[in-house]
Amino acid sequence: MNVLLCSINTLKRLYDISAVEVGQHFYWQIGSFQVHAQVLITSWVVIAILLVSAILIIRNLQTIPAFGQNFFEYVLEFIRDVSKTQIGEEYGPWVPFIGTLFLFIFVSNWSGALLPWKIIQLPHGELAAPTNDINTTVALALLTSIAYFYAGLSKKGLAYFSKYIQPTPILLPINILEDFTKPLSLSFRLFGNILADELVVVVLVSLVPLVVPIPVMFLGLFTSGIQALIFATLAAAYIGESMEGHH
């Protein structure tokens, strides 16, 4: 009987950890602004992970790289390949931006799946991946949109805006609408997929034993990485498109 009660209590704690609180947030008042404190906290953790990892690697660079340095060089080469494929020969200055987007989203998604954020109790809401908040994905999409316009304007000047009346001025409203929908689609694609993955796990934990949800959680790690790659690839493609000046 004691073993049974212990097992039930353990499953209950795991269920509580896997629960998702919707529509509740822990706010900080900064001046006249209210911010989602849980998003700032988890974002700082993700940024700290990236900074500490980079510092540990570059402090002792080797001509013949060891495992850690070799892994980071592989990641850098992968990001450069994505940037070069989508942007073209002028990809160089955009590698840091594309790499930052990819690494931040990737580590954010994985931190939400691997770190036991829900063990830390907040007065309201709960800690989760930064990309689990629509404000974060909108901010990343707007950064991409700003970079998109900056790339086009820096390459062509005011002549960049002539693309809106090509191939005919009749398409002006559609071309303008397209530029507004790009960040919108980026934001909702990332946010929707991350939230849907968490909800699927919660529903499965509610309906079946943990044996089934655990493989789904590992599948979520894979799809989280794919989402980071898709976002970075589309951002690079939009920047390359603005520099080329055609659709």
GROMACS .gro file of C-alpha atoms in nm, residues 111-225:
model
  115
  111SER     CA    1   1.579   2.489  -2.235
  112GLY     CA    2   1.199   2.477  -2.225
  113ALA     CA    3   1.205   2.102  -2.292
  114LEU     CA    4   1.503   1.997  -2.078
  115LEU     CA    5   1.525   2.235  -1.781
  116PRO     CA    6   1.272   2.178  -1.500
  117TRP     CA    7   1.147   2.538  -1.500
  118LYS     CA    8   0.815   2.449  -1.336
  119ILE     CA    9   0.986   2.340  -1.014
  120ILE     CA   10   1.053   2.711  -0.949
  121GLN     CA   11   0.731   2.861  -0.817
  122LEU     CA   12   0.627   3.216  -0.907
  123PRO     CA   13   0.348   3.427  -0.753
  124HIS     CA   14   0.171   3.418  -1.090
  125GLY     CA   15   0.235   3.223  -1.409
  126GLU     CA   16   0.530   2.991  -1.458
  127LEU     CA   17   0.877   2.978  -1.606
  128ALA     CA   18   0.899   2.834  -1.957
  129ALA     CA   19   1.095   2.873  -2.278
  130PRO     CA   20   1.120   3.240  -2.387
  131THR     CA   21   0.980   3.141  -2.727
  132ASN     CA   22   0.667   3.018  -2.549
  133ASP     CA   23   0.562   3.384  -2.516
  134ILE     CA   24   0.412   3.558  -2.819
  135ASN     CA   25   0.595   3.881  -2.728
  136THR     CA   26   0.933   3.711  -2.775
  137THR     CA   27   0.848   3.567  -3.115
  138VAL     CA   28   0.702   3.903  -3.229
  139ALA     CA   29   1.021   4.080  -3.118
  140LEU     CA   30   1.238   3.832  -3.311
  141ALA     CA   31   1.016   3.872  -3.619
  142LEU     CA   32   1.032   4.253  -3.598
  143LEU     CA   33   1.412   4.237  -3.572
  144THR     CA   34   1.410   4.029  -3.889
  145SER     CA   35   1.181   4.281  -4.057
  146ILE     CA   36   1.410   4.572  -3.960
  147ALA     CA   37   1.712   4.381  -4.091
  148TYR     CA   38   1.518   4.306  -4.410
  149PHE     CA   39   1.452   4.676  -4.480
  150TYR     CA   40   1.802   4.780  -4.371
  151ALA     CA   41   1.962   4.533  -4.611
  152GLY     CA   42   1.756   4.662  -4.904
  153LEU     CA   43   1.804   5.031  -4.824
  154SER     CA   44   2.179   4.998  -4.761
  155LYS     CA   45   2.223   4.816  -5.091
  156LYS     CA   46   1.998   5.029  -5.318
  157GLY     CA   47   1.905   5.343  -5.127
  158LEU     CA   48   1.561   5.488  -5.191
  159ALA     CA   49   1.549   5.297  -5.520
  160TYR     CA   50   1.469   4.995  -5.303
  161PHE     CA   51   1.107   5.109  -5.278
  162SER     CA   52   1.066   5.082  -5.656
  163LYS     CA   53   1.016   4.708  -5.608
  164TYR     CA   54   0.668   4.779  -5.472
  165ILE     CA   55   0.546   4.890  -5.816
  166GLN     CA   56   0.706   4.603  -6.007
  167PRO     CA   57   0.610   4.448  -6.239
  168THR     CA   58   0.307   4.680  -6.242
  169PRO     CA   59   0.184   4.960  -6.007
  170ILE     CA   60  -0.143   4.769  -5.971
  171LEU     CA   61   0.036   4.527  -5.738
  172LEU     CA   62   0.142   4.804  -5.495
  173PRO     CA   63  -0.110   4.711  -5.219
  174ILE     CA   64  -0.025   4.340  -5.248
  175ASN     CA   65   0.350   4.403  -5.235
  176ILE     CA   66   0.312   4.624  -4.925
  177LEU     CA   67   0.086   4.366  -4.761
  178GLU     CA   68   0.345   4.096  -4.829
  179ASP     CA   69   0.609   4.284  -4.629
  180PHE     CA   70   0.370   4.318  -4.336
  181THR     CA   71   0.275   3.949  -4.339
  182LYS     CA   72   0.635   3.823  -4.337
  183PRO     CA   73   0.708   3.907  -3.970
  184LEU     CA   74   0.355   3.803  -3.877
  185SER     CA   75   0.399   3.459  -4.030
  186LEU     CA   76   0.744   3.416  -3.872
  187SER     CA   77   0.610   3.502  -3.528
  188PHE     CA   78   0.299   3.284  -3.532
  189ARG     CA   79   0.479   2.991  -3.695
  190LEU     CA   80   0.738   2.977  -3.416
  191PHE     CA   81   0.499   3.053  -3.128
  192GLY     CA   82   0.228   2.816  -3.253
  193ASN     CA   83   0.457   2.519  -3.297
  194ILE     CA   84   0.625   2.558  -2.956
  195LEU     CA   85   0.294   2.602  -2.774
  196ALA     CA   86   0.132   2.312  -2.963
  197ASP     CA   87   0.420   2.081  -2.869
  198GLU     CA   88   0.377   2.163  -2.498
  199LEU     CA   89   0.000   2.117  -2.512
  200VAL     CA   90   0.034   1.778  -2.680
  201VAL     CA   91   0.262   1.656  -2.399
  202VAL     CA   92   0.022   1.787  -2.132
  203VAL     CA   93  -0.277   1.615  -2.292
  204LEU     CA   94  -0.090   1.285  -2.325
  205VAL     CA   95   0.025   1.298  -1.962
  206SER     CA   96  -0.338   1.351  -1.863
  207LEU     CA   97  -0.469   1.058  -2.066
  208VAL     CA   98  -0.199   0.789  -2.065
  209PRO     CA   99   0.096   0.678  -1.850
  210LEU     CA  100   0.430   0.855  -1.880
  211VAL     CA  101   0.569   0.579  -2.103
  212VAL     CA  102   0.394   0.732  -2.406
  213PRO     CA  103   0.458   1.108  -2.348
  214ILE     CA  104   0.832   1.063  -2.291
  215PRO     CA  105   0.908   0.962  -2.657
  216VAL     CA  106   0.687   1.252  -2.768
  217MET     CA  107   0.899   1.487  -2.555
  218PHE     CA  108   1.213   1.361  -2.730
  219LEU     CA  109   1.040   1.419  -3.063
  220GLY     CA  110   0.970   1.772  -2.938
  221LEU     CA  111   1.345   1.829  -2.901
  222PHE     CA  112   1.390   1.743  -3.267
  223THR     CA  113   1.106   1.968  -3.385
  224SER     CA  114   1.233   2.251  -3.163
  225GLY     CA  115   1.564   2.241  -3.346
   0.00000   0.00000   0.00000
